[in-house]
Short mmCIF file of C-alpha atoms and ligand atoms in Angstrom, two decimals:
data_model
loop_
_atom_site.label_atom_id
_atom_site.label_comp_id
_atom_site.label_asym_id
_atom_site.label_seq_id
_atom_site.Cartn_x
_atom_site.Cartn_y
_atom_site.Cartn_z
CA MET A 9 124.48 136.56 92.14
CA LYS A 10 122.96 135.12 88.97
CA ASN A 11 120.84 137.65 87.07
CA PRO A 12 117.35 136.05 86.95
CA LEU A 13 116.61 137.83 83.66
CA LEU A 14 119.66 136.50 81.82
CA PRO A 15 118.83 133.70 79.33
CA ILE A 16 121.32 130.86 79.00
CA LYS A 17 122.01 128.57 76.06
CA ALA A 18 120.29 125.18 76.06
CA VAL A 19 121.63 122.74 73.48
CA ILE A 20 119.04 120.42 71.95
CA THR A 21 120.38 116.90 72.47
CA GLY A 22 117.29 115.11 71.15
CA ILE A 23 113.86 115.77 69.67
CA LYS A 24 110.91 113.40 69.89
CA ARG A 25 107.71 114.06 67.98
CA GLU A 26 104.76 113.47 70.33
CA THR A 27 101.84 114.50 68.09
CA GLU A 28 101.31 116.39 64.84
CA ASP A 29 101.98 119.77 66.52
CA THR A 30 103.94 118.85 69.67
CA LYS A 31 107.54 117.76 70.24
CA THR A 32 109.62 116.96 73.30
CA TYR A 33 113.05 118.60 73.32
CA SER A 34 115.83 117.12 75.42
CA LEU A 35 118.04 120.01 76.51
CA SER A 36 121.43 120.37 78.10
CA ILE A 37 122.69 123.51 79.81
CA GLU A 38 126.14 124.19 81.16
CA ASP A 39 124.85 125.05 84.62
CA SER A 40 125.06 121.70 86.45
CA LEU A 41 123.61 123.41 89.56
CA TYR A 42 120.39 124.26 87.70
CA THR A 43 117.47 122.67 89.46
CA ALA A 44 113.69 122.91 89.15
CA ARG A 45 110.72 121.42 90.92
CA PRO A 46 107.80 119.72 89.13
CA GLY A 47 105.34 122.41 88.00
CA GLN A 48 107.88 125.20 87.50
CA PHE A 49 108.52 126.79 84.11
CA ASN A 50 111.25 128.44 82.07
CA MET A 51 110.95 131.40 79.74
CA VAL A 52 112.05 129.78 76.49
CA GLY A 53 112.96 131.57 73.29
CA TYR A 54 115.46 132.95 70.86
CA PRO A 55 117.02 136.45 70.56
CA GLY A 56 115.07 138.59 68.12
CA VAL A 57 112.10 136.21 68.11
CA GLY A 58 110.72 136.37 71.64
CA GLU A 59 110.03 134.21 74.64
CA ALA A 60 107.19 132.02 75.88
CA PRO A 61 106.64 130.39 79.28
CA VAL A 62 107.06 126.61 79.04
CA SER A 63 106.82 124.13 81.92
CA LEU A 64 109.53 121.59 82.46
CA SER A 65 108.13 118.28 81.24
CA SER A 66 110.76 116.24 83.06
CA THR A 67 112.74 116.29 86.25
CA VAL A 68 116.24 117.81 86.04
CA SER A 69 119.48 115.87 86.22
CA GLU A 70 122.89 117.57 86.00
CA GLY A 71 121.77 120.30 83.62
CA ASN A 72 119.62 117.95 81.52
CA PHE A 73 115.86 118.31 81.28
CA GLN A 74 113.00 118.35 78.76
CA HIS A 75 110.42 120.76 77.43
CA THR A 76 107.36 119.53 75.54
CA ILE A 77 106.21 122.29 73.24
CA ARG A 78 103.09 122.65 71.10
CA SER A 79 103.64 124.80 68.06
CA VAL A 80 100.94 127.50 68.18
CA GLY A 81 102.48 130.91 67.51
CA ARG A 82 105.52 133.09 66.96
CA VAL A 83 108.04 131.57 69.38
CA THR A 84 106.87 127.97 69.36
CA GLU A 85 106.67 127.82 65.54
CA PHE A 86 110.25 129.12 65.38
CA ILE A 87 111.38 126.43 67.85
CA ASP A 88 109.47 123.80 65.87
CA ARG A 89 111.98 124.25 63.03
CA PHE A 90 114.98 123.43 65.28
CA ASN A 91 117.07 120.29 64.83
CA LYS A 92 119.23 118.27 67.20
CA GLY A 93 122.38 120.29 67.99
CA ASP A 94 120.61 123.67 67.66
CA VAL A 95 120.40 126.02 70.60
CA MET A 96 117.46 127.69 72.29
CA TYR A 97 117.67 130.09 75.22
CA VAL A 98 116.07 129.55 78.61
CA ARG A 99 115.82 131.54 81.81
CA GLY A 100 114.31 130.27 85.01
CA PRO A 101 113.09 128.21 86.63
CA TYR A 102 110.22 130.39 87.77
CA GLY A 103 107.04 129.97 89.74
CA SER A 104 105.51 127.61 92.23
CA CYS A 105 105.51 123.82 92.15
CA TRP A 106 103.07 120.98 92.71
CA PRO A 107 103.10 120.32 96.51
CA LEU A 108 104.46 116.79 96.25
CA ASN A 109 106.19 116.91 99.62
CA SER A 110 102.92 117.83 101.36
CA ALA A 111 101.30 114.88 99.56
CA VAL A 112 103.73 112.31 100.97
CA GLY A 113 101.77 109.49 102.63
CA ASN A 114 98.56 110.46 100.81
CA ASP A 115 96.77 109.39 97.63
CA ILE A 116 97.25 111.54 94.53
CA LEU A 117 94.85 112.16 91.66
CA LEU A 118 96.36 113.74 88.53
CA VAL A 119 93.98 115.08 85.89
CA ALA A 120 95.43 116.26 82.58
CA GLY A 121 93.91 117.68 79.44
CA GLY A 122 95.91 117.78 76.19
CA VAL A 123 99.34 119.39 76.55
CA GLY A 124 98.49 119.79 80.27
CA LEU A 125 100.05 116.36 80.73
CA ALA A 126 103.49 117.94 80.16
CA PRO A 127 103.73 119.82 83.51
CA LEU A 128 102.43 116.71 85.30
CA ARG A 129 105.01 114.34 83.79
CA PRO A 130 107.77 115.39 86.23
CA VAL A 131 105.30 114.69 89.04
CA ILE A 132 104.80 111.17 87.66
CA GLN A 133 108.58 110.71 87.28
CA GLU A 134 109.12 111.85 90.86
CA ILE A 135 106.35 109.57 92.17
CA LEU A 136 107.83 106.58 90.31
CA ARG A 137 111.26 107.42 91.75
CA ARG A 138 109.95 107.25 95.32
CA ARG A 139 106.80 105.20 94.80
CA ASP A 140 106.66 103.96 98.40
CA SER A 141 106.20 107.53 99.69
CA PHE A 142 102.69 107.83 98.25
CA GLY A 143 99.45 105.90 98.48
CA MET A 144 97.15 105.20 95.54
CA VAL A 145 98.09 107.32 92.51
CA THR A 146 95.64 107.78 89.65
CA LEU A 147 96.15 109.62 86.36
CA ILE A 148 93.12 110.65 84.31
CA CYS A 149 94.12 112.01 80.96
CA GLY A 150 91.90 113.46 78.24
CA SER A 151 92.80 114.40 74.67
CA ARG A 152 91.03 115.48 71.51
CA SER A 153 91.76 112.17 69.74
CA PRO A 154 94.06 109.14 70.20
CA ASP A 155 96.80 110.71 68.07
CA ASN A 156 96.86 113.79 70.33
CA ILE A 157 97.99 111.90 73.44
CA LEU A 158 101.47 112.81 74.69
CA PHE A 159 104.14 110.37 75.96
CA THR A 160 102.38 107.31 74.50
CA SER A 161 105.60 105.27 74.60
CA GLU A 162 105.78 105.78 78.40
CA ILE A 163 102.18 105.36 79.52
CA ASP A 164 102.20 101.54 79.58
CA GLY A 165 105.31 101.70 81.79
CA TRP A 166 103.51 104.09 84.17
CA ARG A 167 100.65 101.57 84.48
CA LYS A 168 102.94 99.23 86.43
CA ASP A 169 102.94 101.69 89.35
CA ILE A 170 99.95 103.97 88.98
CA ALA A 171 96.38 103.64 87.67
CA VAL A 172 95.96 105.33 84.28
CA PHE A 173 92.63 106.20 82.64
CA LEU A 174 92.61 107.64 79.13
CA THR A 175 89.73 109.27 77.30
CA VAL A 176 89.36 111.13 74.00
CA ASP A 177 86.72 113.45 72.56
CA GLU A 178 86.44 111.38 69.40
CA VAL A 179 87.99 108.43 67.59
CA PRO A 180 88.51 108.83 63.84
CA ASP A 181 86.81 106.15 61.72
CA GLY A 182 88.89 103.00 61.48
CA MET A 183 91.26 103.89 64.34
CA ASN A 184 91.78 101.26 67.02
CA TRP A 185 91.02 102.63 70.53
CA GLN A 186 90.51 100.44 73.60
CA TYR A 187 89.96 103.17 76.21
CA ASP A 188 87.17 105.69 76.94
CA VAL A 189 85.44 108.28 74.79
CA GLY A 190 84.03 111.33 76.57
CA LEU A 191 84.93 114.03 79.08
CA VAL A 192 87.57 113.55 81.78
CA THR A 193 84.91 114.37 84.37
CA GLN A 194 83.04 111.17 83.41
CA LEU A 195 86.12 109.17 84.39
CA LEU A 196 85.90 110.47 87.96
CA ASN A 197 83.10 107.92 88.35
CA LYS A 198 85.31 105.03 87.22
CA THR A 199 87.49 104.89 90.29
CA THR A 200 86.94 105.19 94.01
CA PHE A 201 88.76 107.83 96.02
CA LYS A 202 89.29 108.59 99.67
CA PRO A 203 88.61 112.33 99.28
CA GLU A 204 89.96 113.34 102.69
CA GLU A 205 93.27 111.58 101.93
CA THR A 206 93.74 112.65 98.31
CA PHE A 207 95.69 115.54 96.81
CA SER A 208 94.59 116.41 93.28
CA PHE A 209 96.69 118.21 90.69
CA ILE A 210 94.82 119.42 87.58
CA CYS A 211 96.33 120.85 84.40
CA GLY A 212 94.63 121.59 81.11
CA PRO A 213 92.25 124.06 79.47
CA GLU A 214 90.69 126.36 82.07
CA ILE A 215 87.13 125.20 81.34
CA MET A 216 88.20 121.59 81.92
CA MET A 217 89.90 122.51 85.22
CA LEU A 218 86.74 124.31 86.34
CA PHE A 219 84.52 121.27 85.76
CA VAL A 220 87.02 118.81 87.22
CA ALA A 221 87.38 120.91 90.38
CA ARG A 222 83.59 121.16 90.72
CA GLY A 223 83.36 117.38 90.20
CA LEU A 224 85.89 116.84 92.97
CA PHE A 225 84.10 119.12 95.41
CA ILE A 226 80.82 117.27 94.74
CA ARG A 227 82.77 114.13 95.75
CA GLU A 228 83.83 115.91 98.96
CA PHE A 229 87.49 116.50 98.10
CA LEU A 230 88.96 119.09 100.47
CA PRO A 231 89.45 122.63 99.03
CA SER A 232 92.84 122.66 100.78
CA ARG A 233 94.01 119.77 98.55
CA VAL A 234 92.82 120.66 95.04
CA TYR A 235 95.56 122.34 92.98
CA LEU A 236 95.72 123.52 89.38
CA SER A 237 98.20 125.16 87.03
CA LEU A 238 97.05 128.41 85.43
CA GLU A 239 98.15 129.77 82.03
CA ARG A 240 98.41 133.48 81.34
CA ARG A 241 100.35 135.50 78.79
CA MET A 242 103.75 136.41 80.22
CA GLU A 243 106.59 138.81 79.45
CA CYS A 244 109.04 139.11 82.36
CA GLY A 245 108.34 135.91 84.33
CA ILE A 246 109.41 137.61 87.57
CA ALA A 247 106.41 139.70 88.71
CA GLN A 248 107.63 142.98 87.22
CA CYS A 249 105.50 143.68 84.14
CA GLY A 250 101.95 142.79 85.21
CA HIS A 251 101.11 140.86 82.02
CA CYS A 252 100.17 137.68 83.88
CA GLN A 253 98.08 139.26 86.61
CA HIS A 254 95.05 137.24 87.76
CA GLY A 255 93.17 139.29 90.34
CA SER A 256 95.72 140.13 93.01
CA LYS A 257 98.03 137.28 91.94
CA PHE A 258 100.94 137.21 89.55
CA VAL A 259 100.73 133.85 87.80
CA CYS A 260 104.50 133.91 87.10
CA ARG A 261 105.45 134.41 90.75
CA ASP A 262 102.53 133.22 92.90
CA GLY A 263 101.67 130.43 90.41
CA PRO A 264 101.43 128.82 87.99
CA VAL A 265 100.43 126.15 90.53
CA PHE A 266 97.70 127.45 92.84
CA LEU A 267 95.20 126.04 95.24
CA TYR A 268 91.94 126.16 93.29
CA LYS A 269 90.22 128.04 96.10
CA ASP A 270 92.83 130.83 95.96
CA VAL A 271 92.18 131.67 92.30
CA SER A 272 88.51 130.86 91.79
CA ARG A 273 85.87 133.55 91.47
CA LEU A 274 88.32 136.23 90.29
CA PRO A 275 86.90 138.66 87.71
CA ASP A 276 89.29 137.83 84.84
CA GLY A 277 89.05 134.04 84.93
CA LEU A 278 86.59 131.28 84.08
CA LEU A 279 87.23 129.43 87.30
C1 FAD B 312 103.22 128.67 83.17
C2 FAD B 312 102.99 128.25 81.74
C3 FAD B 312 103.47 127.03 81.31
C4 FAD B 312 103.29 126.63 79.99
N1 FAD B 312 103.79 125.43 79.61
C5 FAD B 312 103.67 125.04 78.32
C6 FAD B 312 104.20 123.79 77.90
O1 FAD B 312 104.78 123.02 78.68
N2 FAD B 312 104.08 123.47 76.60
C7 FAD B 312 103.44 124.29 75.69
O2 FAD B 312 103.35 123.93 74.51
N3 FAD B 312 102.89 125.47 76.08
C8 FAD B 312 103.01 125.87 77.36
N4 FAD B 312 102.48 127.07 77.76
C9 FAD B 312 101.73 127.88 76.78
C10 FAD B 312 102.65 128.75 75.93
O3 FAD B 312 103.42 129.61 76.75
C11 FAD B 312 101.78 129.59 75.00
O4 FAD B 312 101.14 128.74 74.07
C12 FAD B 312 102.55 130.70 74.32
O5 FAD B 312 101.64 131.71 73.93
C13 FAD B 312 103.28 130.25 73.07
O6 FAD B 312 103.99 131.36 72.55
P1 FAD B 312 104.09 131.66 71.00
O7 FAD B 312 104.88 132.93 70.84
O8 FAD B 312 104.54 130.48 70.25
O9 FAD B 312 102.60 131.88 70.56
P2 FAD B 312 101.81 133.26 70.49
O10 FAD B 312 102.29 134.06 69.32
O11 FAD B 312 101.81 133.89 71.82
O12 FAD B 312 100.35 132.71 70.13
C14 FAD B 312 99.74 131.70 70.93
C15 FAD B 312 98.25 131.80 70.80
O13 FAD B 312 97.80 132.97 71.45
C16 FAD B 312 97.11 133.82 70.53
N5 FAD B 312 97.53 135.20 70.84
C17 FAD B 312 98.62 135.85 70.39
N6 FAD B 312 98.68 137.08 70.91
C18 FAD B 312 97.61 137.21 71.77
C19 FAD B 312 97.14 138.22 72.64
N7 FAD B 312 97.74 139.42 72.76
N8 FAD B 312 96.03 137.96 73.38
C20 FAD B 312 95.39 136.78 73.28
N9 FAD B 312 95.79 135.78 72.47
C21 FAD B 312 96.87 135.99 71.72
C22 FAD B 312 97.56 133.36 69.16
O14 FAD B 312 96.56 133.63 68.20
C23 FAD B 312 97.77 131.89 69.36
O15 FAD B 312 96.57 131.18 69.28
C24 FAD B 312 102.60 127.48 79.08
C25 FAD B 312 102.11 128.70 79.52
C26 FAD B 312 102.29 129.09 80.83
C27 FAD B 312 101.75 130.40 81.30
S1 FES B 313 105.00 137.88 83.49
FE1 FES B 313 105.54 139.87 84.12
S2 FES B 313 104.45 140.06 85.99
FE2 FES B 313 104.19 137.97 85.47
#
């Protein structure tokens, strides 16, 4: 049986700069049986440097997949210096996934903040692949500024099949911006939903997820259909070390995707 703690080599077959501090790495591993569901993550790193949990930002095809990584600290700054052809190490996939199969036949609302769009991109790819399986699909995406938005070269393509609303906190002087300015919660008023028929998947800073979830409940979304992806510091990724504990839950094993109602009102969280 495969040792779940054993990292494997992932060759970088392409690198795309998304924003000033974020790049998307196309990776290829030798394990053609490797598979992951949207929302799951790998522990990504390099021997002697360390590891960090990183969501898959694409679906997986024959050992090929992508990670979109913001350079913020020890591991991610090390990876930021990699070039095409270099190797990073991954182990996984770990954790829970967005419940796309349960959402079949329903509407879906995706709400992303900043790099939180990365774990939702495989959901979008999967929806586009089997578009007829879902009803109305809406993406609301917020960023600090227009040059912080991920996957800009793909968003216009997504608009052919799903409704996309973009908003930013601020627009630098002189920059052209045709979409909204303000909080993602304000955009909830811009579209009409059928709350009892809509699954919502939220990913972004915890404070944003809190206010989006509250906004949805005010609009009578069902607590059994509002999901979010939680971030916690991780070491083992397999529920052995306790680093990621959130109340009685291990974010690495029971999450990162949770029903909002299962992780709200716990002592160590904002939610
Ligand atoms: C399930 C999951 C999925 C994720 N997916 C992605 C993804 O797709 N893309 C992505 O870019 N990121 C993702 N992250 C976030 C990423 O794992 C973190 O940013 C990680 O900390 C980066 O590791 P690092 O070693 O580069 O940075 P670190 O050295 O860990 O530093 C990161 C930040 O944390 C602060 N910090 C360092 N040590 C501590 C400490 N002990 N306590 C509190 N704060 C500390 C640092 O000052 C810095 O601001 C995900 C996290 C989780 C849990
Ligand atoms: S990361 Fe070790 S228990 Fe979750």
